[in-house]
Every structure is written in structure tokens, then in C-alpha cells.
mmCIF file of C-alpha atoms in Angstrom:
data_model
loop_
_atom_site.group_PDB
_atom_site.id
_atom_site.type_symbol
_atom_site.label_atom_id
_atom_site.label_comp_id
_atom_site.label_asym_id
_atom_site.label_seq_id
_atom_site.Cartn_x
_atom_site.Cartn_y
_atom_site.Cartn_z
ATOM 1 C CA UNK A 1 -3.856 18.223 1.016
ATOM 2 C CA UNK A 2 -3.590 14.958 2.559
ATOM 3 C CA UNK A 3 -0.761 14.907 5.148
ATOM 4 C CA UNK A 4 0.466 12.285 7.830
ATOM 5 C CA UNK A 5 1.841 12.689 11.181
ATOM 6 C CA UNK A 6 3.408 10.163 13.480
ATOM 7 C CA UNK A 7 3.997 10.648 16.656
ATOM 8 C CA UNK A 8 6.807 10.534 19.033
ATOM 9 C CA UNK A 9 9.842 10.831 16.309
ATOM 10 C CA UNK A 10 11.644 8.726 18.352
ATOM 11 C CA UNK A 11 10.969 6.414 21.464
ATOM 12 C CA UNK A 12 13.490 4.174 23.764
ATOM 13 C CA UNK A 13 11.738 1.951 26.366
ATOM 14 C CA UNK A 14 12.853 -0.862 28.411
ATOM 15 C CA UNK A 15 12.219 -4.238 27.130
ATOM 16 C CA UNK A 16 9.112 -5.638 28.318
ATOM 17 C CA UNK A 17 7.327 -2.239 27.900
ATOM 18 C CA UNK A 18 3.594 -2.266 26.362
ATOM 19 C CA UNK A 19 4.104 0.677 24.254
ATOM 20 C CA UNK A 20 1.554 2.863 21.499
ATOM 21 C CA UNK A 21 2.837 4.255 18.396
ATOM 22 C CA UNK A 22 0.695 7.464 17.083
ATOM 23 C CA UNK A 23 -0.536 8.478 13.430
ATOM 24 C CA UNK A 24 -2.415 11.246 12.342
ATOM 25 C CA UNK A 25 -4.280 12.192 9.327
ATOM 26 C CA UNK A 26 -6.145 15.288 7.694
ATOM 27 C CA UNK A 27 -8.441 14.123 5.327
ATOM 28 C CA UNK A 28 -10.613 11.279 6.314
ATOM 29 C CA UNK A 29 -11.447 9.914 3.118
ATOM 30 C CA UNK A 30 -9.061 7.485 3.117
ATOM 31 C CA UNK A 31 -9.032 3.534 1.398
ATOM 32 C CA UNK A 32 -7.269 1.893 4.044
ATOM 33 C CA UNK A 33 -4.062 2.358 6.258
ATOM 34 C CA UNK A 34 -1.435 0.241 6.588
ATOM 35 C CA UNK A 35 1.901 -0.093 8.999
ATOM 36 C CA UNK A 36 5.082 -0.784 8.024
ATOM 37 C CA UNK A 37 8.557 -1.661 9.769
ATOM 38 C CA UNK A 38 12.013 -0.312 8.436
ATOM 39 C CA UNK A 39 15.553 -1.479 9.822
ATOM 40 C CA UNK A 40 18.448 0.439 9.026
ATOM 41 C CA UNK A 41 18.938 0.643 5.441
ATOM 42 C CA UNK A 42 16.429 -1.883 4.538
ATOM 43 C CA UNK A 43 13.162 -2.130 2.691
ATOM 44 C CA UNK A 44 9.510 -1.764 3.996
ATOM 45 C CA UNK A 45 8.248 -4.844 6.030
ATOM 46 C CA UNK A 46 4.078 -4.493 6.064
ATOM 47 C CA UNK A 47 2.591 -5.558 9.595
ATOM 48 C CA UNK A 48 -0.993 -4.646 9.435
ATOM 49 C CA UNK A 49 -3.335 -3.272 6.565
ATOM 50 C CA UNK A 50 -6.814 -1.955 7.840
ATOM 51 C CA UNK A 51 -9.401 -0.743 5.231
ATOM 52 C CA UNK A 52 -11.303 2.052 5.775
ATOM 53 C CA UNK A 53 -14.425 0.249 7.126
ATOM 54 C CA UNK A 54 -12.774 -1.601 9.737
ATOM 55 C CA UNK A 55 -11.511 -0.656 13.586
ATOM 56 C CA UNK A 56 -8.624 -2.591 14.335
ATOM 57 C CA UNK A 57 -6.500 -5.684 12.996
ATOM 58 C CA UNK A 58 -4.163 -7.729 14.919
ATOM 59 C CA UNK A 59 -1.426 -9.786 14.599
ATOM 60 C CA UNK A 60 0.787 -11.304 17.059
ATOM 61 C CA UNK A 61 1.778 -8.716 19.566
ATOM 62 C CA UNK A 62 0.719 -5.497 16.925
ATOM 63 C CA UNK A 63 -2.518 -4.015 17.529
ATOM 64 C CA UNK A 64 -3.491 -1.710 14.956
ATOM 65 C CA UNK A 65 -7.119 0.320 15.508
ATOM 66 C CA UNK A 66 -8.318 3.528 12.947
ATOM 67 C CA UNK A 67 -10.424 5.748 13.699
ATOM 68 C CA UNK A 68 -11.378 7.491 10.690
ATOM 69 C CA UNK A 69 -13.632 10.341 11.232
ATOM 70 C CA UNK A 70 -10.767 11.586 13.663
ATOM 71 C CA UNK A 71 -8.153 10.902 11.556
ATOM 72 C CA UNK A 72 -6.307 9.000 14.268
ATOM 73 C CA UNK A 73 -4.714 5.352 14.340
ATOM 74 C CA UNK A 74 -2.722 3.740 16.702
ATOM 75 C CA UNK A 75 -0.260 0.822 16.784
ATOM 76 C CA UNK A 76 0.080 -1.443 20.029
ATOM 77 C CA UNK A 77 3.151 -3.049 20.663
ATOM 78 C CA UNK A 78 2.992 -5.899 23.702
ATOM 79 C CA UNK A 79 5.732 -6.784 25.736
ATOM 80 C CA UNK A 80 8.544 -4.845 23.581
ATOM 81 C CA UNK A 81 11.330 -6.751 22.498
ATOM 82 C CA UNK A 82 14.767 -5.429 21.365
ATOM 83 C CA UNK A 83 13.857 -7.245 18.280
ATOM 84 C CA UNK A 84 11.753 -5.017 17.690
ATOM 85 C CA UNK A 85 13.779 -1.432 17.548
ATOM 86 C CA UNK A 86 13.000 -0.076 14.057
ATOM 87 C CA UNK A 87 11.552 2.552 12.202
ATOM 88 C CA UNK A 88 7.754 2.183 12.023
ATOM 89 C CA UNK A 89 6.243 4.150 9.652
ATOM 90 C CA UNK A 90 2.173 4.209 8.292
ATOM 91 C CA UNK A 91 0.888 5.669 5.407
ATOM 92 C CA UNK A 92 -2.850 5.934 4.265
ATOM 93 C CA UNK A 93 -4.157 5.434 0.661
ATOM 94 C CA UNK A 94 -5.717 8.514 -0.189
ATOM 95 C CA UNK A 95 -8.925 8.602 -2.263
ATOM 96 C CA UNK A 96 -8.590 11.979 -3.711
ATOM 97 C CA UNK A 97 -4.434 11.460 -4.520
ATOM 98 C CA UNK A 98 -4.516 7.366 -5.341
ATOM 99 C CA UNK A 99 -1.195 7.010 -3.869
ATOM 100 C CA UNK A 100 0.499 6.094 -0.201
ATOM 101 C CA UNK A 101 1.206 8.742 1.739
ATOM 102 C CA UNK A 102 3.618 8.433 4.320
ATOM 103 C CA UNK A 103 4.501 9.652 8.007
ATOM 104 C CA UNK A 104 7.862 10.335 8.928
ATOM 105 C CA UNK A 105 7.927 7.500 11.141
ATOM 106 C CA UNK A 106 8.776 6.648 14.361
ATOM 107 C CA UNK A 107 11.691 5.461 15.375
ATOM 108 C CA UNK A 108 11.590 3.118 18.285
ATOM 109 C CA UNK A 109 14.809 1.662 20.550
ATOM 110 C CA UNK A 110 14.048 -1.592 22.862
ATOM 111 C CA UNK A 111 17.032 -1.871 24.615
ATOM 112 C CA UNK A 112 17.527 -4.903 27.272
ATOM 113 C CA UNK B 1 6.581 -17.369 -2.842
ATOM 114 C CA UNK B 2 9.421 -15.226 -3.310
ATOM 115 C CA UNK B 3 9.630 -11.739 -2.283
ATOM 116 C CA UNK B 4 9.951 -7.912 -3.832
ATOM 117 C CA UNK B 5 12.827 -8.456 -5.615
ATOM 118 C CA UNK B 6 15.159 -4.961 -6.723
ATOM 119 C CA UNK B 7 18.212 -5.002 -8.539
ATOM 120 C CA UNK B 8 20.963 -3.860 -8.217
ATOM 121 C CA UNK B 9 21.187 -3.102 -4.558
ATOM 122 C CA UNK B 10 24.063 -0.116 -4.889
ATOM 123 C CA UNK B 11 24.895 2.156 -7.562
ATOM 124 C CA UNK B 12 27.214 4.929 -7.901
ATOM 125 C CA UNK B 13 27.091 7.195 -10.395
ATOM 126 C CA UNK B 14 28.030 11.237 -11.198
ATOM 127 C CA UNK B 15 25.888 13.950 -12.100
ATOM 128 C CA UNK B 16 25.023 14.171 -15.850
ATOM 129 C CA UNK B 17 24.746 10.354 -16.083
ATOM 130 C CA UNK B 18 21.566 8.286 -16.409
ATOM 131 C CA UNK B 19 20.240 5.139 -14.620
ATOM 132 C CA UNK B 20 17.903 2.167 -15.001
ATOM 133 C CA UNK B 21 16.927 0.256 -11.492
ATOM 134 C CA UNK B 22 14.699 -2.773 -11.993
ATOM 135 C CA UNK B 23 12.334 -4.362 -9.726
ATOM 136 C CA UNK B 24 10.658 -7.467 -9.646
ATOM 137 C CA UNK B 25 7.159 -7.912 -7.926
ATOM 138 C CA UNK B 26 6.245 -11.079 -6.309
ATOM 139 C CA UNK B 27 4.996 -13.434 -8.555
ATOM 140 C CA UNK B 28 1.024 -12.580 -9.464
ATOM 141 C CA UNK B 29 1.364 -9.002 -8.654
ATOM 142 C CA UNK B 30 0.733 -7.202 -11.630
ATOM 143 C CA UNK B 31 0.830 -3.389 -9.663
ATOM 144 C CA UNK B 32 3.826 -2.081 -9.268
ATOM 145 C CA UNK B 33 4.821 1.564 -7.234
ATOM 146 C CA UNK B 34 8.025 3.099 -7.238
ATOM 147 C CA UNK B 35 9.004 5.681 -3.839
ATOM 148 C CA UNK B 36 11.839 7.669 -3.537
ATOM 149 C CA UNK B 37 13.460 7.665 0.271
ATOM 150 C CA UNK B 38 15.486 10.735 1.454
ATOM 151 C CA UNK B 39 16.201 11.678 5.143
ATOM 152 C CA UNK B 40 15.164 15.178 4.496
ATOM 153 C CA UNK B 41 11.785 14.066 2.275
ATOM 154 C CA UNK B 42 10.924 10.938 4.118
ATOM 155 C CA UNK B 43 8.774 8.494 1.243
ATOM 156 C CA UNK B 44 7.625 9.926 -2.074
ATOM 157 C CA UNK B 45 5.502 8.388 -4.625
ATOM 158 C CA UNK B 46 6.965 8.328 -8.043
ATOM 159 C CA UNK B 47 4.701 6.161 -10.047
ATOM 160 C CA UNK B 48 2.216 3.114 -10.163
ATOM 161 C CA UNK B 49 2.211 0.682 -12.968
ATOM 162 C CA UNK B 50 -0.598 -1.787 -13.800
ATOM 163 C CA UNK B 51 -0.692 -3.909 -16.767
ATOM 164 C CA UNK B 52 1.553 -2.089 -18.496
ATOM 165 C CA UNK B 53 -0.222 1.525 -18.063
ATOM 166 C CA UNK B 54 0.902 4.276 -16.157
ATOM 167 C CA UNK B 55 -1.982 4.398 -13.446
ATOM 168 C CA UNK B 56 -0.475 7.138 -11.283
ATOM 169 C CA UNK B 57 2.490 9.849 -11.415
ATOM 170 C CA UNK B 58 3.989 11.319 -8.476
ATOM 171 C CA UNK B 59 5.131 15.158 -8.028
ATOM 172 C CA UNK B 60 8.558 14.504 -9.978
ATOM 173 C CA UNK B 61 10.318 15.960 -13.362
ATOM 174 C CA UNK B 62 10.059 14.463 -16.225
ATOM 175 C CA UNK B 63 13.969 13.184 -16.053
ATOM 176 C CA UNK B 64 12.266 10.568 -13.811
ATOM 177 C CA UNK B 65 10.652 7.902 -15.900
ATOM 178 C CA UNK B 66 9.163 4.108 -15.570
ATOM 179 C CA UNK B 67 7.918 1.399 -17.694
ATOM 180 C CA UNK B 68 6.220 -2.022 -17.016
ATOM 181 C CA UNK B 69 6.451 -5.157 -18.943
ATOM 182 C CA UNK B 70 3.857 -7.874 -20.261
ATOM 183 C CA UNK B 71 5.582 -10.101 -17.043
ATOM 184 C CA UNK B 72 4.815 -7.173 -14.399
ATOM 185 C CA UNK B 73 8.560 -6.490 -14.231
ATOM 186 C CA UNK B 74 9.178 -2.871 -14.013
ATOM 187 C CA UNK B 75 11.808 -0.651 -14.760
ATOM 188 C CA UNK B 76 12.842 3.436 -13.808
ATOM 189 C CA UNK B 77 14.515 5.412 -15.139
ATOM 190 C CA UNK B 78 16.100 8.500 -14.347
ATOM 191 C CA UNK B 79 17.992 10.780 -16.801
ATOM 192 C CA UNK B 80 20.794 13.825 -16.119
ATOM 193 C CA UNK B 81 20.848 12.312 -12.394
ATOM 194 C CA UNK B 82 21.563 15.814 -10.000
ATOM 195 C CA UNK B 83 23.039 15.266 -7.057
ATOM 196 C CA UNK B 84 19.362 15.462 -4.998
ATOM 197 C CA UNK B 85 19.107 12.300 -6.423
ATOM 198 C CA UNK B 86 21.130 10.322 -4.024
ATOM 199 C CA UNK B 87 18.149 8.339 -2.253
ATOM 200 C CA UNK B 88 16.698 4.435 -1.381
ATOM 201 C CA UNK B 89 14.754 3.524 -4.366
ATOM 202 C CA UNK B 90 12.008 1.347 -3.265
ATOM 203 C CA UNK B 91 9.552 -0.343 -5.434
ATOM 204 C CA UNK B 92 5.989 -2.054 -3.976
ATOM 205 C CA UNK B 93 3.935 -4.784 -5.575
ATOM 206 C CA UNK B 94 0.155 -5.559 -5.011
ATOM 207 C CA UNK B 95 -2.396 -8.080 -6.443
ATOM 208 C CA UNK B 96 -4.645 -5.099 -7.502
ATOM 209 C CA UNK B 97 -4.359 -1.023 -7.988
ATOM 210 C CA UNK B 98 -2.970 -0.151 -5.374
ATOM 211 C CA UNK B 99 -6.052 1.160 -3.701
ATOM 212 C CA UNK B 100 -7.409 -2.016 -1.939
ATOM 213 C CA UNK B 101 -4.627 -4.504 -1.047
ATOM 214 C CA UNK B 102 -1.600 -4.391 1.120
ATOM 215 C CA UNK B 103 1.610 -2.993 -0.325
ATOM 216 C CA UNK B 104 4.876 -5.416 -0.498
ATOM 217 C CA UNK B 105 8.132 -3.610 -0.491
ATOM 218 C CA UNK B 106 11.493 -4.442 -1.820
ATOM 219 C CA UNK B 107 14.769 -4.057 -0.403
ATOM 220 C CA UNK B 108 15.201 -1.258 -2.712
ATOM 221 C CA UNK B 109 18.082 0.597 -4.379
ATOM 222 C CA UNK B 110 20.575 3.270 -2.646
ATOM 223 C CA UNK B 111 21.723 5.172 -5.474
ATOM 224 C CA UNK B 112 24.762 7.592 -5.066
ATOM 225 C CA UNK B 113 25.003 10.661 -7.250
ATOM 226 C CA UNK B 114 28.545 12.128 -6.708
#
């Protein structure tokens, strides 16, 4: 059974902060991963996609790398802004389920 | 190019009753996923639509139903709402079947079952 882990729940730095954003996987045989953003109440905001046969994607100040025969991926966040305080969640599509499975997220305060 | 669009945002309804939300992908898409949001569940998948065909079905009962027209517009539908209901409805477009390209979410749906 294909399950997702993020790591911390929840994470308050001081602006300016580089900060890294933890997901884990069980089953590597995965399509691709992909990030997403969530403020309060609101819909999913995608930041990075990375298929299966790539390392990392980046995008602005978001570094996203996979790892997949650990099951591991990370997202980088440079110089935190309090912009940035939302949920962050990522999910993998799962060969053997053909959906997105989702972590629980992170949730992540910038505060001034 | 417009976004995910989901109407309507809010709905209230009681137990017993039934519901249609709607969503809109962005225009092209012709995948469409449906998730269910609860604080105690996180995101569930409820379905995948793709030219009209059920692709995919999600762990739900069969109270909890979908449909997807020739324009990629798809509806849910969910029958003798319980009070477990009460969640953000959030539906996802992509160009293709889900498996290869990036998911687009809309703002979704917060339906209230009192």
C-alpha cells in the first residue's frame, strides 16, 4: 500500500530562513511527484511536478529533488518569506493505484 | 487561460438530502479528478473522468457518484449526504490521464451536512 509522509507537521521560522520541507514514500514505483501549496480554506496551488526519471525541478526560490529508489523528496524554500506561510502538501502518482496520493502536509509559518 | 473553476463555493445542507457540485476544468483539459478534504482524512481520491469514461474510482460508497460531459465539464454527486460528509470538495484538471501531467486544482466546494 502506497502511503506518504511529510515531514515536520508544522514549521515556524524567521523570515529570511533557507528552509527544507520533507516527503516520504513506500513504494517506489511511482509516475511522478508533484508539490502543492494550500492557504487557509483555499484550493491546491501546484509549484513543481517531477516525473519519475528526473532529480530535481526548480522554480523561483522552490527546489524540488526525488530520489526514487529511497522514496525520499525534498522541497527547498530560499530566503522564506511570510508570503509564503501555507500548507504544503505532495502527493505521488502511483503506478499500481493510478491516483494522487497525498501527505498530510506541512504546515509552514514565516513570520517577520 | 482561465483557471479550475468549481461551483458553488458553499453549500449547506441536512442529512438525508442529496447534492450536485460542478466543476469546470481549464479550457483543453479533458481529465478531470474529484478529492474529498477532511481534517481528520487529509486528501482522498474520489474519481477521474476522461472523455466521458470513468477512468478511476476511489475507496468511497456508492452514494458518491460523478459524470463528465462531451465539454469536459464534470459533475458529483452525492446522495443521502451523512453528516461525515461535511468536507472541501476539490476537483483537478489535466491535459492527459492523470498519470503524466501536472494536476490543476480548483478552489473547491465546502459542503456542510448539518
Amino acid at each position: 500500500k502506497q502511503e506518504v509522509t511529510q515531514i515536520p507537521a508544522a514549521l515556524s521560522v524567521p523570515e529570511g530562513e533557507n528552509l527544507v520541507l520533507n516527503c516520504s514514500f513506500t513504494d517506489s514505483a511511482i509516475y511522478n511527484l508533484q508539490w502543492f501549496r494550500q492557504d487557509p480554506g483555499k484550493g491546491l496551488t501546484s509549484l513543481l511536478l517531477i516525473q519519475s526519471s528526473q532529480r530535481e525541478q526548480t522554480s523561483g526560490r522552490l527546489n524540488a529533488s526525488l530520489d526514487k529508489s529511497s522514496g525520499r523528496s525534498t522541497l527547498y524554500i530560499a530566503a522564506s518569506q511570510p508570503g509564503d506561510s501555507a500548507t504544503y502538501l505532495c502527493a505521488v502518482f502511483s503506478g499500481g493505484y493510478n491516483k494522487l496520493i497525498f501527505g498530510a502536509g506541512t504546515r509552514l509559518a514565516v513570520h517577520p | 487561460k482561465a483557471g479550475v473553476t468549481q461551483t458553488p463555493r458553499y453549500l449547506i445542507k441536512t442529512r438525508g438530502q442529496q447534492v450536485t457540485l460542478s466543476c469546470s476544468p481549464i479550457s483543453g483539459h479533458r481529465s478531470v479528478s474529484w478529492y474529498q478534504q477532511t481534517p481528520g482524512q487529509g486528501l482522498q481520491f474520489l474519481f477521474e473522468y476522461f472523455s466521458e469514461t470513468q477512468r478511476n474510482k476511489g475507496n468511497f460508497p456508492g452514494r458518491f457518484s460523478g459524470r463528465q460531459f462531451s465539454n469536459s465539464r464534470s459533475e458529483m454527486n452525492v446522495s443521502t449526504l451523512e453528516l461525515g460528509d461535511s468536507a472541501l470538495y476539490l476537483c483537478a484538471s489535466s491535459l492527459e490521464v492523470g498519470r503524466r501531467g501536472t494536476q490543476y486544482f480548483g478552489p473547491g466546494t465546502r459542503l456542510t451536512v448539518l
